[in-house]
Amino acid sequence: MNEALLRSLTPSVLAILVRRGADFAAAEDAVQDALVEAVRGWPADPPRDPKGWLVTVAWFRFLDATRADTARRRREDLVDEEPAPGPAPTVDDTLQLYFLCAHPSLTPSSAVALTLRAVGGLTTRQIAQAYLVPEATMAQRISRAKRTVSGVRFDQPGDVATVLRVLYLVFNEGYSGDVDLAAEAIRLTRQLADAIDHPEVAGLLALMLLHHARRAARTAPDGSLVPLAEQDRGQWDTESIAEGVDILQTALARDRLGEFQAQAAIAALHADAPAAEETDWVQIVEWYDELARLTDSPIVRLNRAVAVGEADGPRAGLAALVALDDSLPRHAAVAAYLHERDGDLATAARLYAEAARKAPNLAERNHLTRQAARLNARGCR
């Protein structure tokens, strides 16, 4: 079963049902039912037209559910017609669907969560991790969002800021390797940049390109993580870096700084350094100061502590870390790194082991475990 194919077709099938009059929550349920049928039946009998098959099955599922629900009988006149025979048209509705999901009736956080779940293909657990909230809390938020838009006509697109937040989170999940959506997020952001003259859209596109340019160097042949300082910079995609820097410079020249431009500026400084030891950490700290002012994010302040540790020494970085909640994701890993640089190997080893237990994915857990083992081995000599 080609799960990537099913994932790529889902947004278009969902958009077709919505355009034909289905409310979003019912359309999503119908598409999910069709996907289940595809998983069961396609391996033995694959259809000639996968998208048309999904549209037809999802539409019939929606019709069945609508007729069974007396509260929705008043909308049956909108959903009586069956899909036209033949292949479904090849139209990319994904970006349009992102805007429709960012509905004015939803709060920005709820719109982002709903879109990530319904269109981005992320699990509730992945979305909860991105928002730093318990999975149960996020499940309730998504359920409330579905109830809010149930029966609402999706004819009012949401705002650009919400769509950018969704694209950013989808890219981050794809870049982690858990869900391979990074290239799709870049493609959609390019479409948005072509359609809208907005410095933050450009900033997000630049940020994605600069991060994606390093992707080939982020893992070793055995799948293990390679820290930025140890990456083979010869594997970095110089064309993507050049494009990202050019897009960023044009956006910054408009003097309308936003968080994505600031993040892209930090990524550009890393990409510009011929070697790790030549990184301009002083400028990076300054950009983190701007980013913290724009977002007031604890994760930004955590990353800033690393930069301070590089620019002014590990004890300065540890001092910046004191003000932050130690329950933050990757707090223990940052503390471990700074303690190691300060020469406290025993504390660093203990914190690496703690960070490994809290790691969000297997690759990161293995990397942190190896770091703890390395320092423990050094301490035994």
mmCIF file of C-alpha atoms in Angstrom:
data_model
loop_
_atom_site.group_PDB
_atom_site.id
_atom_site.type_symbol
_atom_site.label_atom_id
_atom_site.label_comp_id
_atom_site.label_asym_id
_atom_site.label_seq_id
_atom_site.Cartn_x
_atom_site.Cartn_y
_atom_site.Cartn_z
ATOM 1 C CA MET A 1 0.000 0.000 0.000
ATOM 2 C CA ASN A 2 1.425 3.379 -1.070
ATOM 3 C CA GLU A 3 0.757 5.509 2.003
ATOM 4 C CA ALA A 4 2.497 8.501 0.420
ATOM 5 C CA LEU A 5 0.023 8.375 -2.491
ATOM 6 C CA LEU A 6 -2.964 8.285 -0.114
ATOM 7 C CA ARG A 7 -1.543 11.181 1.889
ATOM 8 C CA SER A 8 -0.948 13.266 -1.240
ATOM 9 C CA LEU A 9 -4.482 12.676 -2.537
ATOM 10 C CA THR A 10 -6.282 13.396 0.731
ATOM 11 C CA PRO A 11 -6.322 17.248 0.526
ATOM 12 C CA SER A 12 -7.764 17.299 -3.009
ATOM 13 C CA VAL A 13 -10.438 14.710 -2.199
ATOM 14 C CA LEU A 14 -11.392 16.619 0.946
ATOM 15 C CA ALA A 15 -11.559 19.903 -0.989
ATOM 16 C CA ILE A 16 -13.825 18.356 -3.641
ATOM 17 C CA LEU A 17 -16.300 17.174 -1.004
ATOM 18 C CA VAL A 18 -16.284 20.590 0.684
ATOM 19 C CA ARG A 19 -16.924 22.351 -2.630
ATOM 20 C CA ARG A 20 -19.888 20.048 -3.275
ATOM 21 C CA GLY A 21 -21.566 21.146 -0.078
ATOM 22 C CA ALA A 22 -20.233 18.856 2.640
ATOM 23 C CA ASP A 23 -19.455 20.521 5.952
ATOM 24 C CA PHE A 24 -15.826 20.084 6.916
ATOM 25 C CA ALA A 25 -16.219 17.647 9.826
ATOM 26 C CA ALA A 26 -18.509 15.292 7.866
ATOM 27 C CA ALA A 27 -16.273 15.502 4.801
ATOM 28 C CA GLU A 28 -13.202 14.604 6.847
ATOM 29 C CA ASP A 29 -14.993 11.589 8.355
ATOM 30 C CA ALA A 30 -16.088 10.438 4.890
ATOM 31 C CA VAL A 31 -12.568 10.762 3.492
ATOM 32 C CA GLN A 32 -11.136 8.839 6.428
ATOM 33 C CA ASP A 33 -13.664 6.041 5.767
ATOM 34 C CA ALA A 34 -12.593 5.976 2.122
ATOM 35 C CA LEU A 35 -8.931 5.768 3.124
ATOM 36 C CA VAL A 36 -9.698 2.789 5.365
ATOM 37 C CA GLU A 37 -11.418 1.074 2.437
ATOM 38 C CA ALA A 38 -8.410 1.841 0.234
ATOM 39 C CA VAL A 39 -6.010 0.291 2.735
ATOM 40 C CA ARG A 40 -8.172 -2.825 2.839
ATOM 41 C CA GLY A 41 -8.919 -3.250 -0.842
ATOM 42 C CA TRP A 42 -6.185 -1.656 -2.937
ATOM 43 C CA PRO A 43 -3.403 -4.193 -2.326
ATOM 44 C CA ALA A 44 -5.552 -6.925 -3.910
ATOM 45 C CA ASP A 45 -7.393 -4.797 -6.462
ATOM 46 C CA PRO A 46 -5.764 -1.381 -7.118
ATOM 47 C CA PRO A 47 -7.985 1.089 -9.028
ATOM 48 C CA ARG A 48 -6.962 2.576 -12.372
ATOM 49 C CA ASP A 49 -7.887 6.058 -11.109
ATOM 50 C CA PRO A 50 -6.997 6.279 -7.382
ATOM 51 C CA LYS A 51 -8.218 9.849 -6.925
ATOM 52 C CA GLY A 52 -11.523 9.212 -8.687
ATOM 53 C CA TRP A 53 -12.020 6.059 -6.612
ATOM 54 C CA LEU A 54 -11.430 7.973 -3.364
ATOM 55 C CA VAL A 55 -13.785 10.800 -4.406
ATOM 56 C CA THR A 56 -16.553 8.368 -5.300
ATOM 57 C CA VAL A 57 -16.258 6.245 -2.149
ATOM 58 C CA ALA A 58 -15.927 9.290 0.127
ATOM 59 C CA TRP A 59 -18.914 10.936 -1.517
ATOM 60 C CA PHE A 60 -21.096 7.882 -0.989
ATOM 61 C CA ARG A 61 -19.921 7.684 2.622
ATOM 62 C CA PHE A 62 -20.899 11.311 3.072
ATOM 63 C CA LEU A 63 -24.305 10.721 1.477
ATOM 64 C CA ASP A 64 -24.964 7.757 3.734
ATOM 65 C CA ALA A 65 -24.026 9.706 6.855
ATOM 66 C CA THR A 66 -26.099 12.702 5.820
ATOM 67 C CA ARG A 67 -29.227 10.658 5.153
ATOM 68 C CA ALA A 68 -28.801 8.891 8.492
ATOM 69 C CA ASP A 69 -28.661 12.141 10.430
ATOM 70 C CA THR A 70 -32.098 13.784 10.683
ATOM 71 C CA ALA A 71 -30.556 17.038 11.888
ATOM 72 C CA ARG A 72 -28.829 17.393 8.520
ATOM 73 C CA ARG A 73 -31.724 16.467 6.233
ATOM 74 C CA ARG A 74 -32.195 20.111 5.290
ATOM 75 C CA ARG A 75 -28.863 19.978 3.458
ATOM 76 C CA GLU A 76 -29.660 16.841 1.412
ATOM 77 C CA ASP A 77 -30.542 18.878 -1.651
ATOM 78 C CA LEU A 78 -26.914 20.004 -1.767
ATOM 79 C CA VAL A 79 -25.524 16.481 -1.780
ATOM 80 C CA ASP A 80 -27.919 14.456 -3.974
ATOM 81 C CA GLU A 81 -25.766 14.369 -7.102
ATOM 82 C CA GLU A 82 -23.233 11.601 -7.492
ATOM 83 C CA PRO A 83 -19.722 12.396 -8.737
ATOM 84 C CA ALA A 84 -19.416 12.599 -12.489
ATOM 85 C CA PRO A 85 -18.042 9.403 -14.086
ATOM 86 C CA GLY A 86 -14.439 9.260 -15.235
ATOM 87 C CA PRO A 87 -11.194 10.446 -13.704
ATOM 88 C CA ALA A 88 -11.377 13.308 -11.223
ATOM 89 C CA PRO A 89 -9.761 16.520 -12.466
ATOM 90 C CA THR A 90 -6.151 17.087 -11.509
ATOM 91 C CA VAL A 91 -6.318 20.268 -9.457
ATOM 92 C CA ASP A 92 -4.078 21.179 -6.522
ATOM 93 C CA ASP A 93 -6.516 22.398 -3.884
ATOM 94 C CA THR A 94 -4.167 22.024 -0.938
ATOM 95 C CA LEU A 95 -3.224 25.663 -0.401
ATOM 96 C CA GLN A 96 -6.836 26.765 -0.859
ATOM 97 C CA LEU A 97 -7.868 24.200 1.730
ATOM 98 C CA TYR A 98 -5.284 25.560 4.172
ATOM 99 C CA PHE A 99 -6.920 28.977 3.907
ATOM 100 C CA LEU A 100 -10.424 27.570 4.229
ATOM 101 C CA CYS A 101 -9.443 25.657 7.375
ATOM 102 C CA ALA A 102 -8.156 28.899 8.888
ATOM 103 C CA HIS A 103 -11.827 29.893 9.212
ATOM 104 C CA PRO A 104 -12.748 33.196 10.917
ATOM 105 C CA SER A 105 -15.017 31.304 13.326
ATOM 106 C CA LEU A 106 -11.976 29.553 14.809
ATOM 107 C CA THR A 107 -9.253 30.939 17.023
ATOM 108 C CA PRO A 108 -5.831 30.887 15.309
ATOM 109 C CA SER A 109 -4.567 28.060 17.537
ATOM 110 C CA SER A 110 -7.660 25.929 16.851
ATOM 111 C CA ALA A 111 -7.467 26.607 13.117
ATOM 112 C CA VAL A 112 -3.827 25.541 13.044
ATOM 113 C CA ALA A 113 -4.525 22.358 15.003
ATOM 114 C CA LEU A 114 -7.492 21.419 12.806
ATOM 115 C CA THR A 115 -5.580 21.999 9.578
ATOM 116 C CA LEU A 116 -2.552 20.051 10.734
ATOM 117 C CA ARG A 117 -4.788 17.104 11.614
ATOM 118 C CA ALA A 118 -7.148 17.159 8.637
ATOM 119 C CA VAL A 119 -4.929 18.396 5.798
ATOM 120 C CA GLY A 120 -1.345 18.061 6.967
ATOM 121 C CA GLY A 121 -1.733 14.430 7.966
ATOM 122 C CA LEU A 122 -0.119 14.889 11.398
ATOM 123 C CA THR A 123 -1.233 12.837 14.384
ATOM 124 C CA THR A 124 -2.773 14.421 17.456
ATOM 125 C CA ARG A 125 0.360 13.474 19.400
ATOM 126 C CA GLN A 126 2.662 15.261 16.925
ATOM 127 C CA ILE A 127 0.506 18.395 17.042
ATOM 128 C CA ALA A 128 0.457 18.303 20.848
ATOM 129 C CA GLN A 129 4.258 18.069 20.923
ATOM 130 C CA ALA A 130 4.527 21.070 18.603
ATOM 131 C CA TYR A 131 2.271 23.087 20.922
ATOM 132 C CA LEU A 132 3.905 21.824 24.139
ATOM 133 C CA VAL A 133 0.574 20.587 25.540
ATOM 134 C CA PRO A 134 -0.681 17.123 26.619
ATOM 135 C CA GLU A 135 -2.113 14.934 23.872
ATOM 136 C CA ALA A 136 -5.521 14.821 25.595
ATOM 137 C CA THR A 137 -5.663 18.623 25.650
ATOM 138 C CA MET A 138 -4.922 18.804 21.932
ATOM 139 C CA ALA A 139 -7.511 16.108 21.166
ATOM 140 C CA GLN A 140 -10.144 18.216 22.948
ATOM 141 C CA ARG A 141 -9.040 21.334 21.064
ATOM 142 C CA ILE A 142 -9.368 19.593 17.712
ATOM 143 C CA SER A 143 -12.772 18.165 18.661
ATOM 144 C CA ARG A 144 -14.007 21.625 19.661
ATOM 145 C CA ALA A 145 -12.748 23.045 16.368
ATOM 146 C CA LYS A 146 -14.643 20.374 14.433
ATOM 147 C CA ARG A 147 -17.823 21.134 16.359
ATOM 148 C CA THR A 148 -17.382 24.857 15.744
ATOM 149 C CA VAL A 149 -17.162 24.479 11.971
ATOM 150 C CA SER A 150 -19.754 21.714 11.703
ATOM 151 C CA GLY A 151 -22.424 23.002 9.334
ATOM 152 C CA VAL A 152 -20.427 26.143 8.479
ATOM 153 C CA ARG A 153 -20.042 27.017 4.802
ATOM 154 C CA PHE A 154 -16.327 27.274 4.027
ATOM 155 C CA ASP A 155 -16.544 30.378 1.865
ATOM 156 C CA GLN A 156 -14.522 32.761 4.056
ATOM 157 C CA PRO A 157 -10.771 32.217 3.858
ATOM 158 C CA GLY A 158 -8.688 32.729 6.975
ATOM 159 C CA ASP A 159 -5.728 35.040 7.473
ATOM 160 C CA VAL A 160 -2.207 34.640 6.138
ATOM 161 C CA ALA A 161 -0.608 34.480 9.595
ATOM 162 C CA THR A 162 -2.548 31.345 10.510
ATOM 163 C CA VAL A 163 -1.707 29.640 7.221
ATOM 164 C CA LEU A 164 1.981 30.493 7.688
ATOM 165 C CA ARG A 165 1.909 28.959 11.168
ATOM 166 C CA VAL A 166 0.416 25.759 9.759
ATOM 167 C CA LEU A 167 2.984 25.541 6.960
ATOM 168 C CA TYR A 168 5.802 26.146 9.438
ATOM 169 C CA LEU A 169 4.665 23.349 11.740
ATOM 170 C CA VAL A 170 4.109 20.957 8.839
ATOM 171 C CA PHE A 171 7.645 21.683 7.607
ATOM 172 C CA ASN A 172 9.094 21.100 11.059
ATOM 173 C CA GLU A 173 7.407 17.705 11.307
ATOM 174 C CA GLY A 174 8.571 16.791 7.818
ATOM 175 C CA TYR A 175 12.111 17.962 8.543
ATOM 176 C CA SER A 176 12.268 15.798 11.656
ATOM 177 C CA GLY A 177 11.790 12.736 9.483
ATOM 178 C CA ASP A 178 8.704 11.505 11.372
ATOM 179 C CA VAL A 179 6.419 12.569 8.526
ATOM 180 C CA ASP A 180 8.001 13.424 5.188
ATOM 181 C CA LEU A 181 6.156 16.662 4.518
ATOM 182 C CA ALA A 182 9.037 19.148 4.270
ATOM 183 C CA ALA A 183 9.137 19.289 0.468
ATOM 184 C CA GLU A 184 5.346 19.652 0.327
ATOM 185 C CA ALA A 185 5.463 22.558 2.782
ATOM 186 C CA ILE A 186 8.124 24.273 0.646
ATOM 187 C CA ARG A 187 6.040 23.749 -2.496
ATOM 188 C CA LEU A 188 2.954 25.294 -0.905
ATOM 189 C CA THR A 189 4.931 28.211 0.534
ATOM 190 C CA ARG A 190 6.346 28.904 -2.936
ATOM 191 C CA GLN A 191 2.786 29.015 -4.263
ATOM 192 C CA LEU A 192 1.821 31.415 -1.497
ATOM 193 C CA ALA A 193 4.859 33.626 -2.152
ATOM 194 C CA ASP A 194 3.917 33.804 -5.845
ATOM 195 C CA ALA A 195 0.353 34.810 -4.966
ATOM 196 C CA ILE A 196 0.980 37.225 -2.066
ATOM 197 C CA ASP A 197 3.560 40.000 -1.730
ATOM 198 C CA HIS A 198 4.206 39.624 2.000
ATOM 199 C CA PRO A 199 7.621 39.829 3.735
ATOM 200 C CA GLU A 200 6.770 37.104 6.264
ATOM 201 C CA VAL A 201 5.752 34.705 3.486
ATOM 202 C CA ALA A 202 9.153 35.369 1.933
ATOM 203 C CA GLY A 203 10.790 34.972 5.330
ATOM 204 C CA LEU A 204 9.181 31.577 5.853
ATOM 205 C CA LEU A 205 10.191 30.394 2.380
ATOM 206 C CA ALA A 206 13.776 31.527 3.011
ATOM 207 C CA LEU A 207 13.810 29.746 6.377
ATOM 208 C CA MET A 208 12.563 26.493 4.843
ATOM 209 C CA LEU A 209 15.097 26.608 2.019
ATOM 210 C CA LEU A 210 18.002 27.296 4.376
ATOM 211 C CA HIS A 211 17.060 24.442 6.710
ATOM 212 C CA HIS A 212 16.253 22.017 3.905
ATOM 213 C CA ALA A 213 19.616 22.762 2.290
ATOM 214 C CA ARG A 214 21.312 21.013 5.236
ATOM 215 C CA ARG A 215 19.053 17.974 5.263
ATOM 216 C CA ALA A 216 21.423 15.570 3.490
ATOM 217 C CA ALA A 217 24.105 16.217 6.109
ATOM 218 C CA ARG A 218 21.860 15.841 9.153
ATOM 219 C CA THR A 219 22.089 12.050 9.317
ATOM 220 C CA ALA A 220 24.911 9.544 8.953
ATOM 221 C CA PRO A 221 24.618 6.503 6.649
ATOM 222 C CA ASP A 222 23.436 4.437 9.628
ATOM 223 C CA GLY A 223 20.592 6.904 10.278
ATOM 224 C CA SER A 224 22.139 8.512 13.351
ATOM 225 C CA LEU A 225 21.873 12.277 13.848
ATOM 226 C CA VAL A 226 24.836 14.497 12.996
ATOM 227 C CA PRO A 227 24.956 17.744 15.050
ATOM 228 C CA LEU A 228 25.277 20.992 13.090
ATOM 229 C CA ALA A 229 28.860 21.576 14.196
ATOM 230 C CA GLU A 230 29.895 18.129 12.909
ATOM 231 C CA GLN A 231 28.057 18.176 9.586
ATOM 232 C CA ASP A 232 29.907 17.869 6.289
ATOM 233 C CA ARG A 233 29.196 21.301 4.844
ATOM 234 C CA GLY A 234 30.175 20.023 1.430
ATOM 235 C CA GLN A 235 26.858 18.131 1.452
ATOM 236 C CA TRP A 236 24.842 21.311 1.933
ATOM 237 C CA ASP A 237 22.786 22.421 -1.066
ATOM 238 C CA THR A 238 24.487 25.683 -2.026
ATOM 239 C CA GLU A 239 21.831 26.591 -4.602
ATOM 240 C CA SER A 240 19.072 26.418 -1.998
ATOM 241 C CA ILE A 241 21.217 28.430 0.419
ATOM 242 C CA ALA A 242 21.854 31.116 -2.190
ATOM 243 C CA GLU A 243 18.152 31.279 -3.061
ATOM 244 C CA GLY A 244 17.152 31.440 0.592
ATOM 245 C CA VAL A 245 19.628 34.231 1.364
ATOM 246 C CA ASP A 246 18.511 36.231 -1.678
ATOM 247 C CA ILE A 247 14.826 35.910 -0.728
ATOM 248 C CA LEU A 248 15.635 36.876 2.875
ATOM 249 C CA GLN A 249 17.651 39.953 1.925
ATOM 250 C CA THR A 250 14.818 41.208 -0.274
ATOM 251 C CA ALA A 251 12.325 40.696 2.573
ATOM 252 C CA LEU A 252 14.524 42.374 5.202
ATOM 253 C CA ALA A 253 15.014 45.401 2.937
ATOM 254 C CA ARG A 254 11.306 46.170 3.353
ATOM 255 C CA ASP A 255 11.892 46.877 7.069
ATOM 256 C CA ARG A 256 8.827 44.931 8.258
ATOM 257 C CA LEU A 257 10.567 42.393 10.467
ATOM 258 C CA GLY A 258 8.654 39.319 11.576
ATOM 259 C CA GLU A 259 9.532 36.115 13.383
ATOM 260 C CA PHE A 260 10.108 34.035 10.236
ATOM 261 C CA GLN A 261 12.511 36.595 8.823
ATOM 262 C CA ALA A 262 14.408 36.640 12.124
ATOM 263 C CA GLN A 263 14.615 32.837 12.173
ATOM 264 C CA ALA A 264 15.793 32.842 8.568
ATOM 265 C CA ALA A 265 18.501 35.374 9.437
ATOM 266 C CA ILE A 266 19.818 32.991 12.116
ATOM 267 C CA ALA A 267 19.763 30.087 9.657
ATOM 268 C CA ALA A 268 21.565 32.232 7.074
ATOM 269 C CA LEU A 269 24.365 33.027 9.531
ATOM 270 C CA HIS A 270 24.869 29.300 10.141
ATOM 271 C CA ALA A 271 24.840 28.614 6.396
ATOM 272 C CA ASP A 272 27.300 31.437 5.718
ATOM 273 C CA ALA A 273 29.999 30.045 8.038
ATOM 274 C CA PRO A 274 32.639 28.021 6.102
ATOM 275 C CA ALA A 275 33.260 26.004 9.296
ATOM 276 C CA ALA A 276 31.480 25.677 12.639
ATOM 277 C CA GLU A 277 34.205 27.558 14.506
ATOM 278 C CA GLU A 278 33.763 30.530 12.158
ATOM 279 C CA THR A 279 30.068 30.984 13.001
ATOM 280 C CA ASP A 280 29.197 34.572 13.948
ATOM 281 C CA TRP A 281 27.593 33.742 17.296
ATOM 282 C CA VAL A 282 27.480 37.376 18.420
ATOM 283 C CA GLN A 283 25.158 38.245 15.527
ATOM 284 C CA ILE A 284 23.131 35.123 16.156
ATOM 285 C CA VAL A 285 22.542 36.196 19.776
ATOM 286 C CA GLU A 286 21.399 39.600 18.509
ATOM 287 C CA TRP A 287 18.913 37.954 16.152
ATOM 288 C CA TYR A 288 17.662 35.731 18.973
ATOM 289 C CA ASP A 289 17.079 38.885 21.009
ATOM 290 C CA GLU A 290 14.935 40.230 18.160
ATOM 291 C CA LEU A 291 13.122 36.914 17.874
ATOM 292 C CA ALA A 292 12.442 36.784 21.623
ATOM 293 C CA ARG A 293 11.030 40.309 21.436
ATOM 294 C CA LEU A 294 8.713 39.290 18.596
ATOM 295 C CA THR A 295 7.502 35.979 20.022
ATOM 296 C CA ASP A 296 8.241 35.826 23.762
ATOM 297 C CA SER A 297 8.666 32.087 23.179
ATOM 298 C CA PRO A 298 10.386 29.915 25.805
ATOM 299 C CA ILE A 299 11.791 27.724 23.019
ATOM 300 C CA VAL A 300 13.409 30.794 21.451
ATOM 301 C CA ARG A 301 14.971 31.661 24.809
ATOM 302 C CA LEU A 302 16.213 28.085 25.156
ATOM 303 C CA ASN A 303 17.940 28.278 21.775
ATOM 304 C CA ARG A 304 19.265 31.717 22.695
ATOM 305 C CA ALA A 305 20.973 30.185 25.746
ATOM 306 C CA VAL A 306 22.943 27.902 23.416
ATOM 307 C CA ALA A 307 23.982 30.883 21.295
ATOM 308 C CA VAL A 308 24.997 32.861 24.410
ATOM 309 C CA GLY A 309 27.065 29.871 25.513
ATOM 310 C CA GLU A 310 28.902 29.906 22.187
ATOM 311 C CA ALA A 311 29.361 33.684 22.065
ATOM 312 C CA ASP A 312 30.216 34.407 25.721
ATOM 313 C CA GLY A 313 31.181 31.028 27.154
ATOM 314 C CA PRO A 314 29.267 28.080 28.655
ATOM 315 C CA ARG A 315 28.755 29.673 32.070
ATOM 316 C CA ALA A 316 26.997 32.617 30.436
ATOM 317 C CA GLY A 317 24.808 30.132 28.591
ATOM 318 C CA LEU A 318 24.015 28.283 31.825
ATOM 319 C CA ALA A 319 23.127 31.593 33.475
ATOM 320 C CA ALA A 320 20.671 32.312 30.648
ATOM 321 C CA LEU A 321 19.214 28.840 31.152
ATOM 322 C CA VAL A 322 18.439 29.406 34.849
ATOM 323 C CA ALA A 323 15.405 31.583 34.111
ATOM 324 C CA LEU A 324 13.757 28.890 31.948
ATOM 325 C CA ASP A 325 11.429 26.078 32.995
ATOM 326 C CA ASP A 326 13.418 22.826 33.079
ATOM 327 C CA SER A 327 10.381 20.925 31.781
ATOM 328 C CA LEU A 328 10.769 22.530 28.350
ATOM 329 C CA PRO A 329 11.450 20.056 25.526
ATOM 330 C CA ARG A 330 15.223 19.627 25.019
ATOM 331 C CA HIS A 331 16.043 21.722 28.116
ATOM 332 C CA ALA A 332 18.058 18.821 29.561
ATOM 333 C CA ALA A 333 19.928 18.367 26.268
ATOM 334 C CA VAL A 334 20.901 22.044 26.164
ATOM 335 C CA ALA A 335 21.987 21.967 29.806
ATOM 336 C CA ALA A 336 24.026 18.821 29.136
ATOM 337 C CA TYR A 337 25.830 20.453 26.213
ATOM 338 C CA LEU A 338 26.669 23.592 28.184
ATOM 339 C CA HIS A 339 27.868 21.611 31.227
ATOM 340 C CA GLU A 340 30.079 19.498 28.958
ATOM 341 C CA ARG A 341 31.626 22.623 27.444
ATOM 342 C CA ASP A 342 32.202 23.913 30.991
ATOM 343 C CA GLY A 343 34.079 20.699 31.876
ATOM 344 C CA ASP A 344 31.479 19.181 34.220
ATOM 345 C CA LEU A 345 31.346 15.797 32.489
ATOM 346 C CA ALA A 346 29.486 13.929 35.243
ATOM 347 C CA THR A 347 26.592 16.400 35.255
ATOM 348 C CA ALA A 348 26.582 16.499 31.468
ATOM 349 C CA ALA A 349 26.404 12.685 31.223
ATOM 350 C CA ARG A 350 23.516 12.569 33.690
ATOM 351 C CA LEU A 351 21.623 15.268 31.779
ATOM 352 C CA TYR A 352 22.246 13.598 28.398
ATOM 353 C CA ALA A 353 20.727 10.402 29.797
ATOM 354 C CA GLU A 354 17.740 12.355 31.142
ATOM 355 C CA ALA A 355 17.297 14.082 27.782
ATOM 356 C CA ALA A 356 17.404 10.728 26.008
ATOM 357 C CA ARG A 357 14.508 9.463 28.109
ATOM 358 C CA LYS A 358 12.457 12.502 27.081
ATOM 359 C CA ALA A 359 13.454 12.518 23.399
ATOM 360 C CA PRO A 360 10.521 12.848 20.957
ATOM 361 C CA ASN A 361 11.861 10.367 18.409
ATOM 362 C CA LEU A 362 14.153 7.350 18.185
ATOM 363 C CA ALA A 363 16.962 9.050 16.257
ATOM 364 C CA GLU A 364 17.286 11.808 18.838
ATOM 365 C CA ARG A 365 17.039 9.328 21.715
ATOM 366 C CA ASN A 366 19.865 7.238 20.256
ATOM 367 C CA HIS A 367 22.030 10.311 19.689
ATOM 368 C CA LEU A 368 21.616 11.526 23.270
ATOM 369 C CA THR A 369 22.215 8.044 24.656
ATOM 370 C CA ARG A 370 25.496 7.868 22.735
ATOM 371 C CA GLN A 371 26.492 11.257 24.113
ATOM 372 C CA ALA A 372 25.891 10.075 27.672
ATOM 373 C CA ALA A 373 27.825 6.849 27.029
ATOM 374 C CA ARG A 374 30.733 8.793 25.514
ATOM 375 C CA LEU A 375 31.076 11.012 28.581
ATOM 376 C CA ASN A 376 30.651 8.107 31.001
ATOM 377 C CA ALA A 377 33.438 6.280 29.197
ATOM 378 C CA ARG A 378 35.700 9.311 29.473
ATOM 379 C CA GLY A 379 34.953 9.570 33.195
ATOM 380 C CA CYS A 380 36.027 5.968 33.750
ATOM 381 C CA ARG A 381 39.526 6.495 32.382
#
